[in-house]
XYZ file of C-alpha atoms in Angstrom:
512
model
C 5.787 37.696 15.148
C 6.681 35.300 12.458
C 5.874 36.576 9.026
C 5.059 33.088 6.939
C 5.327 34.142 2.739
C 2.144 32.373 0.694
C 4.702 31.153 -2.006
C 7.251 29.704 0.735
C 4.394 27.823 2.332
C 3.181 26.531 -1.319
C 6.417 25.609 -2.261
C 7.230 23.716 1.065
C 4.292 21.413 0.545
C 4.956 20.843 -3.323
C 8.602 20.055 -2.692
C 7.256 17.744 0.527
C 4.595 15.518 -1.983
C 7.495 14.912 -4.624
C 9.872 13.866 -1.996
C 7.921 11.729 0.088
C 6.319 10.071 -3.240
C 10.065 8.633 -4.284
C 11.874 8.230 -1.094
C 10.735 6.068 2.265
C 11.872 7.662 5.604
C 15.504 6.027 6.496
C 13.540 4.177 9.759
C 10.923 2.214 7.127
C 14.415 0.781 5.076
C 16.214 -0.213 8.106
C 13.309 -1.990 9.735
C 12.555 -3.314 6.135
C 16.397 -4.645 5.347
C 16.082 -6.117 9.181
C 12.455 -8.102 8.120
C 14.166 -9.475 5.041
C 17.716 -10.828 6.264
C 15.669 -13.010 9.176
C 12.521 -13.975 6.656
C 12.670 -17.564 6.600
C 10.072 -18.243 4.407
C 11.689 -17.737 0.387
C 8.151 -16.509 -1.263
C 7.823 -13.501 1.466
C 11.871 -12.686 1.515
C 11.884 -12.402 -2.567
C 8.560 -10.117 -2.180
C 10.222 -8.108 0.364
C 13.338 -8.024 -1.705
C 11.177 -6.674 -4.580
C 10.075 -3.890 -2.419
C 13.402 -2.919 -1.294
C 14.771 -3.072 -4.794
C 12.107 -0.997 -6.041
C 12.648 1.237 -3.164
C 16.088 2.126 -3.817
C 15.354 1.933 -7.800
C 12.876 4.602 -6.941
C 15.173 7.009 -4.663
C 17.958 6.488 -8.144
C 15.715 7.635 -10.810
C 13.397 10.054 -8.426
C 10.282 8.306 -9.762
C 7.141 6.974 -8.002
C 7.699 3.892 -5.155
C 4.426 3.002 -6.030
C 1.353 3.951 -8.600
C -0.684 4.967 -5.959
C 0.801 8.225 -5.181
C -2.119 8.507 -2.649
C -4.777 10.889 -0.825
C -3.133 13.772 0.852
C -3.260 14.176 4.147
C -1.755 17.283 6.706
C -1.620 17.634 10.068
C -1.019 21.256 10.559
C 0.472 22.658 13.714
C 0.282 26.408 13.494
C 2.251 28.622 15.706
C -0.278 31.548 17.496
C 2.888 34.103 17.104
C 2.789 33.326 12.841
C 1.270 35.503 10.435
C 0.423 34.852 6.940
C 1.208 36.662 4.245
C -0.586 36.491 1.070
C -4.311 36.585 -0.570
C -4.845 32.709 -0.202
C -6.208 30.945 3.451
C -4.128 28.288 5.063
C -5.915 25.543 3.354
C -5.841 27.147 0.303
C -2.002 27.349 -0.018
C -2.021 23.431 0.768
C -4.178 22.516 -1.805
C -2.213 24.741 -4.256
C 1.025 22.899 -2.775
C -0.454 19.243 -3.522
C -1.909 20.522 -6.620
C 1.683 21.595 -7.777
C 3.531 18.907 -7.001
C 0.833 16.326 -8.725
C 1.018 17.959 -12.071
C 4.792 18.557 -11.644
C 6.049 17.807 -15.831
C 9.317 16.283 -15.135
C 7.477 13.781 -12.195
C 3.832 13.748 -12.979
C 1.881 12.109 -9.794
C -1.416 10.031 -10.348
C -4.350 11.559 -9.606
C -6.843 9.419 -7.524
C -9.044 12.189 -5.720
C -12.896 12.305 -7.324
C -15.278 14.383 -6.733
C -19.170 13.572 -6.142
C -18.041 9.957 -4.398
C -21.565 8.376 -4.151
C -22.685 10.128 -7.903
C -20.375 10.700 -11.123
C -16.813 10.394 -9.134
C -15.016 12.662 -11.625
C -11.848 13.102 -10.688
C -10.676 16.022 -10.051
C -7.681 16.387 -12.342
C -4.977 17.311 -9.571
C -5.458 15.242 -6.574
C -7.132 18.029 -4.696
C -8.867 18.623 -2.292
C -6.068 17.193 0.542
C -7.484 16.159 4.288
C -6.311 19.069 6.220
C -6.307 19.114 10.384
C -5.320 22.134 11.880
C -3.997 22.607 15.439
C -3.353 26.272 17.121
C -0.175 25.766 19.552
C 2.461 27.730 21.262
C 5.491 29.287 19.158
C 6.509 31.045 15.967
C 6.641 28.222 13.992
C 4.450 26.009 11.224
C 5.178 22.662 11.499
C 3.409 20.852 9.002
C 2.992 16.340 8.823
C 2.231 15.425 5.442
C 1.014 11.869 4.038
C 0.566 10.629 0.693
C -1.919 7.630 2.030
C -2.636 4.747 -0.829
C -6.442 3.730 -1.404
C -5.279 -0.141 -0.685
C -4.649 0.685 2.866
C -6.924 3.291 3.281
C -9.822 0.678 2.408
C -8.499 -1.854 5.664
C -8.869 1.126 8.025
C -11.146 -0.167 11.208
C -13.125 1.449 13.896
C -15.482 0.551 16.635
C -17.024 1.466 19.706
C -15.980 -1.229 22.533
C -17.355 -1.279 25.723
C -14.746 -0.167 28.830
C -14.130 -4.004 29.766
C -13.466 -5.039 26.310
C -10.163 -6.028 25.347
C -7.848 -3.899 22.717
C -5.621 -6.922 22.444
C -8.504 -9.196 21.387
C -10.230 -6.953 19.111
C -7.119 -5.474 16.601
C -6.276 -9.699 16.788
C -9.399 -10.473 15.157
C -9.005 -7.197 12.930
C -6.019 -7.999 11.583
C -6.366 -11.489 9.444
C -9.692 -9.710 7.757
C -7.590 -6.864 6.591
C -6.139 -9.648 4.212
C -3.390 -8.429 2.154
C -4.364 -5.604 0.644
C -2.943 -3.138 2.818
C 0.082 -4.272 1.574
C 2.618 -5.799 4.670
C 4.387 -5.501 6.351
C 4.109 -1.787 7.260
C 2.922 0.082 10.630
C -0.427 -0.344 12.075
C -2.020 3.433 13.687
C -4.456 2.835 16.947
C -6.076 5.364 18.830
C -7.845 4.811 21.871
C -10.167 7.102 23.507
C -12.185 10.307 22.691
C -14.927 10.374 20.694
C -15.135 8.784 17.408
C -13.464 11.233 15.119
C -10.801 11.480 17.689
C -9.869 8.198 18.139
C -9.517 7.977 13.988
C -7.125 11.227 14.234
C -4.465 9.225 16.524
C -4.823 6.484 14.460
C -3.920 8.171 11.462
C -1.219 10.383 12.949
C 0.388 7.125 14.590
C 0.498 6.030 11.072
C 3.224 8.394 10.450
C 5.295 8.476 13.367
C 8.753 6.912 13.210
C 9.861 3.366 13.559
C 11.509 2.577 17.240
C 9.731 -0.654 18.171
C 13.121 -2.903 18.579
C 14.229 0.416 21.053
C 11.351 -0.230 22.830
C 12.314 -3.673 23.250
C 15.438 -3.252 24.441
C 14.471 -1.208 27.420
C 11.307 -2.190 28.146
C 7.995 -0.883 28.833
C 7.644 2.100 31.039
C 3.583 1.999 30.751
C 0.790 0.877 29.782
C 0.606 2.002 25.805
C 4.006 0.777 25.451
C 3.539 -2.801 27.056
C 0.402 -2.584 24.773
C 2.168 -2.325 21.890
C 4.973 -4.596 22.554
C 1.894 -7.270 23.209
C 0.440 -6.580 19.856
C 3.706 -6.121 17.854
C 4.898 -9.723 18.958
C 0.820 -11.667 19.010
C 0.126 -9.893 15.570
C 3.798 -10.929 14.003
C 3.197 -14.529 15.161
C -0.264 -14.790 13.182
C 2.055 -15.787 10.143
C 0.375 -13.443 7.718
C 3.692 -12.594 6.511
C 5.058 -9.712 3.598
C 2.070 -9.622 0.937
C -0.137 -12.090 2.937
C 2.385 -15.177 1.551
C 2.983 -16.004 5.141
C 5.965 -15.353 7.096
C 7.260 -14.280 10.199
C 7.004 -10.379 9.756
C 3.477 -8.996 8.936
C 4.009 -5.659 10.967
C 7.087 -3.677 11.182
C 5.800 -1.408 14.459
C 2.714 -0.795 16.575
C 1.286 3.115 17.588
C -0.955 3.742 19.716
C -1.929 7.273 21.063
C -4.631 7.372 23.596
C -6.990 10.440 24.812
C -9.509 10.672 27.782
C -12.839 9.683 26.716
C -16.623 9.227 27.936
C -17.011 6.727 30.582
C -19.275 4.334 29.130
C -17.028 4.114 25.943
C -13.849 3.145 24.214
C -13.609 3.808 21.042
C -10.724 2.538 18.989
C -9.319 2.782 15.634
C -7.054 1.272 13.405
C -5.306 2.549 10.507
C -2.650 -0.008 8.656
C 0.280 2.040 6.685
C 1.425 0.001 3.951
C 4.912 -1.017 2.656
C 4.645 2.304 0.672
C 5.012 4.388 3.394
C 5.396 8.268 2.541
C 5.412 10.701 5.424
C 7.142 13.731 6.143
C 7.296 16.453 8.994
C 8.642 20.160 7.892
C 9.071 23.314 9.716
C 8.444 26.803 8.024
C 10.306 29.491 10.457
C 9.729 32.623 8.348
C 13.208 31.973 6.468
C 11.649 30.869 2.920
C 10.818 27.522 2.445
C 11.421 24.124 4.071
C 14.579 22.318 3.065
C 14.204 18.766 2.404
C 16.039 15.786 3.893
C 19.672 15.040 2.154
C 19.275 11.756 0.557
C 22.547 9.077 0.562
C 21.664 5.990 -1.115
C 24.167 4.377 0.949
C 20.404 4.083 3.444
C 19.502 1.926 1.054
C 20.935 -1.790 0.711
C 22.040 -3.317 -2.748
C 20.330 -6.767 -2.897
C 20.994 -8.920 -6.196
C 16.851 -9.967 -7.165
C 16.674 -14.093 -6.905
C 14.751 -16.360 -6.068
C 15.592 -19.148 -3.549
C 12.815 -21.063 -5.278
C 11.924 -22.671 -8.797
C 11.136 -19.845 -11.315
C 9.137 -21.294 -14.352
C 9.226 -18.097 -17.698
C 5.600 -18.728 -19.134
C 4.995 -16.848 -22.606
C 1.678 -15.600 -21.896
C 0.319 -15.418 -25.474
C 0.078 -18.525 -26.263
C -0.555 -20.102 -23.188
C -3.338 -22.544 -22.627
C -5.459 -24.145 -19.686
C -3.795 -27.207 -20.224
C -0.474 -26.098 -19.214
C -2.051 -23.138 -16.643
C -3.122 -26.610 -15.010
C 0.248 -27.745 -13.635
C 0.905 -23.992 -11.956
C 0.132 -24.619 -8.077
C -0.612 -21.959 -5.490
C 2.940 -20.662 -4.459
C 4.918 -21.169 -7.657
C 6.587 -18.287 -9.145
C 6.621 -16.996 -12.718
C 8.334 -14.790 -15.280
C 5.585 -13.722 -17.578
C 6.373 -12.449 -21.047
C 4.005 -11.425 -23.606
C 0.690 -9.637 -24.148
C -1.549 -8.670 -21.097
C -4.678 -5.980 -20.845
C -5.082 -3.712 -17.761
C -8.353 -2.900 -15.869
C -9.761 -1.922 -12.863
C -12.757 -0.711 -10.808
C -14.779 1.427 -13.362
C -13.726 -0.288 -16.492
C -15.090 -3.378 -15.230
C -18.114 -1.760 -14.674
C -18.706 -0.731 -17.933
C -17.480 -4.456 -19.228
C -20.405 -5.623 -17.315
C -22.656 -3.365 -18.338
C -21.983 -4.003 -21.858
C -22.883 -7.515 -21.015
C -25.627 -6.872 -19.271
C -26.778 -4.442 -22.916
C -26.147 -7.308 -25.026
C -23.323 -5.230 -27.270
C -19.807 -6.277 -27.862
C -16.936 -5.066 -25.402
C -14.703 -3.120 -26.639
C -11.895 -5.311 -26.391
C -11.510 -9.273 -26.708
C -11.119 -10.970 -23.613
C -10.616 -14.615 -25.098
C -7.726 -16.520 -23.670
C -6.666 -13.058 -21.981
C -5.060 -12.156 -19.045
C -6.425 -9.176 -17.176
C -3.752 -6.824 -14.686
C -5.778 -4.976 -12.202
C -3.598 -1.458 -12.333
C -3.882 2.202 -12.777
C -0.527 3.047 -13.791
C 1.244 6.749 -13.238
C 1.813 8.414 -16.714
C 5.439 7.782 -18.418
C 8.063 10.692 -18.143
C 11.621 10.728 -19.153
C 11.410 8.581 -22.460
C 9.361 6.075 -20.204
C 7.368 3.338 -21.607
C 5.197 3.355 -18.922
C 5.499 4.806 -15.113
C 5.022 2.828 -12.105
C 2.398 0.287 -12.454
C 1.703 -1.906 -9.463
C -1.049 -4.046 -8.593
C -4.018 -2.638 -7.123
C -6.311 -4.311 -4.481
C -7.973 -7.580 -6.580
C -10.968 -8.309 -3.681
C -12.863 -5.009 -5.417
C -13.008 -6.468 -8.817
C -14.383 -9.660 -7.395
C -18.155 -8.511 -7.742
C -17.443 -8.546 -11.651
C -14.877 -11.495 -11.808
C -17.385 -14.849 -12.117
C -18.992 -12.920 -15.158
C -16.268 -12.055 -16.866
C -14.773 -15.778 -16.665
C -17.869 -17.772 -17.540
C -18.834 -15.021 -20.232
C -15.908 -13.888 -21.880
C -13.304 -16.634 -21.902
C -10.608 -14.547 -19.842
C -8.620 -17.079 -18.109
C -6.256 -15.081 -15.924
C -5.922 -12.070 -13.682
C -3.521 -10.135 -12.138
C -3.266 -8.004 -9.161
C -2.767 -8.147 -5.278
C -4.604 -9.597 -2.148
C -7.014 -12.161 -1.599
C -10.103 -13.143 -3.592
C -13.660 -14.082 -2.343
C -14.718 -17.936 -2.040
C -17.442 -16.548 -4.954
C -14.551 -15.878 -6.900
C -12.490 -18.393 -5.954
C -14.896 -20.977 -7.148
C -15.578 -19.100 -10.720
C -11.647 -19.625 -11.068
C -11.655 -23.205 -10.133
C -14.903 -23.460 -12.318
C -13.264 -22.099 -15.478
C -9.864 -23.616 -14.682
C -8.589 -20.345 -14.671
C -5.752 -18.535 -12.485
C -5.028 -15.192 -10.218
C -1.550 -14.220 -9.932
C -0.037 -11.608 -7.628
C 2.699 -9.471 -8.524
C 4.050 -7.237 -5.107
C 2.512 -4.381 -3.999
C 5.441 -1.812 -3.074
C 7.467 -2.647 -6.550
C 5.237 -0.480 -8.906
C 8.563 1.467 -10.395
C 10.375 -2.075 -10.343
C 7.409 -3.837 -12.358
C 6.722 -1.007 -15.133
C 10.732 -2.001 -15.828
C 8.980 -5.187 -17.615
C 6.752 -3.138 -19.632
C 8.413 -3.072 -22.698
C 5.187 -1.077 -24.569
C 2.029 0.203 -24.038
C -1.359 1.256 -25.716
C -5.061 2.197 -24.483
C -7.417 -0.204 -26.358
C -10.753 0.802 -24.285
C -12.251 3.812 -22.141
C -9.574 6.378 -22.750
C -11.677 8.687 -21.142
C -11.578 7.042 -17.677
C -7.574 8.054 -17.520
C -5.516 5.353 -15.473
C -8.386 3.035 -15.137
C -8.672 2.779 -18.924
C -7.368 -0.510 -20.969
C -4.161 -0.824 -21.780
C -2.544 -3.627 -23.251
C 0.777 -4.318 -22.181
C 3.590 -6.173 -24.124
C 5.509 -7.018 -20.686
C 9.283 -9.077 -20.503
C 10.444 -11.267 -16.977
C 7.134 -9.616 -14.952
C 7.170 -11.598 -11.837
C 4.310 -13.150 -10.076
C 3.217 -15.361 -7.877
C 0.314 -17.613 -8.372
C -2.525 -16.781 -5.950
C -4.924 -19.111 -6.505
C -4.628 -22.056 -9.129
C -7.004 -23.406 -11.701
C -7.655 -26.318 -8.691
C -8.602 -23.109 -6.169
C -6.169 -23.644 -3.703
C -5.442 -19.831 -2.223
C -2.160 -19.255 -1.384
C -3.624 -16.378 0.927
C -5.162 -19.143 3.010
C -2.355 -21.877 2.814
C 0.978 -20.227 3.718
C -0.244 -17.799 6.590
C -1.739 -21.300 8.543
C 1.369 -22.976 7.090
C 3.630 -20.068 8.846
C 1.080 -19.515 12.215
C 1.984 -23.182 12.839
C 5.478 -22.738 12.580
C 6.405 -19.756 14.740
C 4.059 -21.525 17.351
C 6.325 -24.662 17.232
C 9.001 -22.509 17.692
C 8.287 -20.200 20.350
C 7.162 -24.111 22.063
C 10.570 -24.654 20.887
C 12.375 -22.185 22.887
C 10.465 -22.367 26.112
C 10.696 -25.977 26.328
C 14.781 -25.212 26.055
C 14.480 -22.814 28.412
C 13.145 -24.742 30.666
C 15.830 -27.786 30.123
C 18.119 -24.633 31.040
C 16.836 -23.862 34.579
């Protein structure tokens, strides 16, 4: 019998969370370094650069990869010859694990878990509750999979119930363009086939987190019919041309999973979970000999790039800047913004518009603004700011056509793809999205050179902030002409990797 201590157990899952929230698994930054040197298309290699930058930068200072320090999820594995010992159940000693390490002091973690989701969605103050799945198996031994799994990705997860003759291939295919980019690729799509509903979401999400070995795979072949399935969807998916941040490109997926389970025989159900280029997963082993030791980190995993840009950069002072000049950016170019910019997201837009709609004054003035769509991690260590990424723009799009036409903002900032509704507000009020990279939160809040809430203190990281920023880089989305970069490059890039896989056979062909 295996005695497991409470405190060993907390501690283990604490010490997991911070770990997994500054360092990607060695697999993700070799398969990453590999995407980048044989990117061909300079927009998706410098965002992919940004990542891995911001990925090392991250593992150096032991700071967030990315704001979005995620939803916990555990899949726990519990031996039947363990015994607990302590006053606290199994799921309680998690929760006080995950609650530890998000209110750490020297590394505080966001906190993005609210209670009441359809009524006040408070949140709960120390990302608890976590999503806890627990598994009785053989042994002595806990093994425990943890996952800190961002809202951005979370959002693009897809299920349905196929019918037995329907085609897996066919169906993740026409998934996968309408999870635009705001799961954040490339990363590693999850798919579980079979079992009931709630099953086949399980494998998906435990796929998620399994380990990188798709160019293995490829090297000796398939050996049955999951793995010829995902060697089909790793290559049909990759050659859609969505490319790293949905800038098109000829990686959009790093590796396909797929677990599958017996299920009824009039069904199929299938899900898909996408794991984004923030990718934080663990597995640890508690053995009764105190708590689990983490990985040894040796930054020599992680490769030095220089940031540049193959292309034209343009620096724009932002707080002077007019529509005349936002009217030569085009969708594609890439900018260096300096100057004064306000932050909001989901709920302070909300209340925005429901000032509007109340006829008062908003608390801030949005004239000749430009708007960042973040909730930023709070600043440690003499920190102006902690990471600060963009967060998923397509949710603030309900509020966006308002805000333009009432309020004279002219520019916003964030990640993914916008709406046509939206699209034509921008075009309408010559205005202009930009994108900065999702995976490069700790990398951007480096431009934040101050920081102060102006609005809705109360609402935490979704209140306004206005920051003075220095050399942020972006990429313009969608220009005051709306032409969507989102739409462009990945046809643009589909095109190409067609011509030259027609390319190669024809040559191959000459050969014989």
């Amino acid at each position: 019998m295996t005695v497991i201590r409470q405190n060993d157990l907390i501690d283990s899952v604490a010490d997991a969370l911070q770990f997994i929230a500054c360092y990607h698994p060695r697999d993700f930054i070799q398969s990453l370094y590999e995407a980048y040197q044989r990117e061909e298309n300079p927009a998706a290699k410098e965002a992919l650069a940004q990542i891995l930058i911001n990925s090392r930068l991250s593992a150096i200072g032991k700071r967030p990869m990315c704001q979005d320090t995620g939803i916990v999820t555990v899949f726990a594995e519990i031996g039947m010859g363990v015994r607990f010992e302590g006053e606290m159940t199994l799921d309680e000693m998690i929760n006080e694990g995950v609650r530890r390490a998000y209110t750490c002091p020297s590394n505080r973690l966001r906190y993005s878990v609210v209670a009441d989701p359809d009524g006040s969605r408070k949140n709960t103050g120390d990302n608890t509750p976590a999503i806890i799945h627990h598994h009785l198996v053989a042994g002595d031994q806990v093994k425990l999979r943890l996952a800190a799994k961002g809202g951005g990705s979370e959002a693009k997860t897809r299920f349905a119930m196929l019918n037995p003759s329907d085609s897996v291939v066919d169906w993740v295919l026409e998934q996968i363009p309408h999870l635009g980019a705001g799961w954040c690729p490339p990363g590693i799509i999850g798919i579980g086939i079979g079992g009931n509903p709630e099953k086949a979401m399980e494998m998906a999400k435990s796929q998620a987190m399994e380990s990188i070995d798709i160019h293995q795979l490829q090297a000796r072949g398939a050996q049955n019919h999951e793995e010829a399935l995902r060697l089909e969807l790793y290559r049909k998916i990759n050659e859609l041309g969505i490319g790293a941040q949905g800038l098109g490109g000829l990686t959009t997926v790093l590796d396909v999973k797929i677990e599958s389970y017996p299920t009824h025989a009039a069904n199929k159900p299938i899900a898909l979970v996408p794991n984004c280029a923030a990718t934080r997963h663990i597995e640890i082993t508690l053995d009764g000999h105190g708590a689990a030791i983490m990985p040894e980190i040796h930054l020599d995993d992680w490769p030095e790039i220089a940031k540049k840009s193959d292309g034209v950069v343009r620096r724009v002072n932002i707080d002077d800047i007019t529509k005349e000049e936002m009217a030569d950016w085009k969708a594609g170019d890439s900018l260096l913004l300096s100057g004064k910019i306000l932050t909001g997201r989901d709920a302070a837009h909300k209340r925005l518009v429901d000032l509007l709609d109340q006829g008062q004054a908003l608390p801030v003035d949005l004239e000749n603004r430009f708007i960042y769509y973040v909730g930023p991690d709070d600043p440690v260590k003499g920190e102006v700011m902690g990471p600060a990424g963009p967060t998923t723009a397509t949710r603030m799009d309900k509020f966006t056509p308002r805000l333009l036409a009432e309020t004279g903002l002219i520019g916003m900032i964030g990640k993914a793809e916008r709406g046509e509704a939206t699209i034509k507000a921008i075009r309408d009020n010559k205005a202009a999205y930009l994108i900065a990279v999702g995976g490069a939160a700790y990398l951007i809040s480096k431009a934040i050179k101050s920081a102060r809430i102006l609005a809705f203190e109360d609402l935490g990281m979704e209140a306004i902030y206005e920051f003075e920023v220095e050399d942020m880089p972006v990429t313009v989305a969608v220009d005051s002409d709306g032409q969507n970069i989102h739409k462009i490059a990945p046809k643009k890039w589909q095109a190409y990797i067609q011509e030259k896989a027609c390319s190669a056979c024809l040559l191959s062909l000459i050969h014989i």
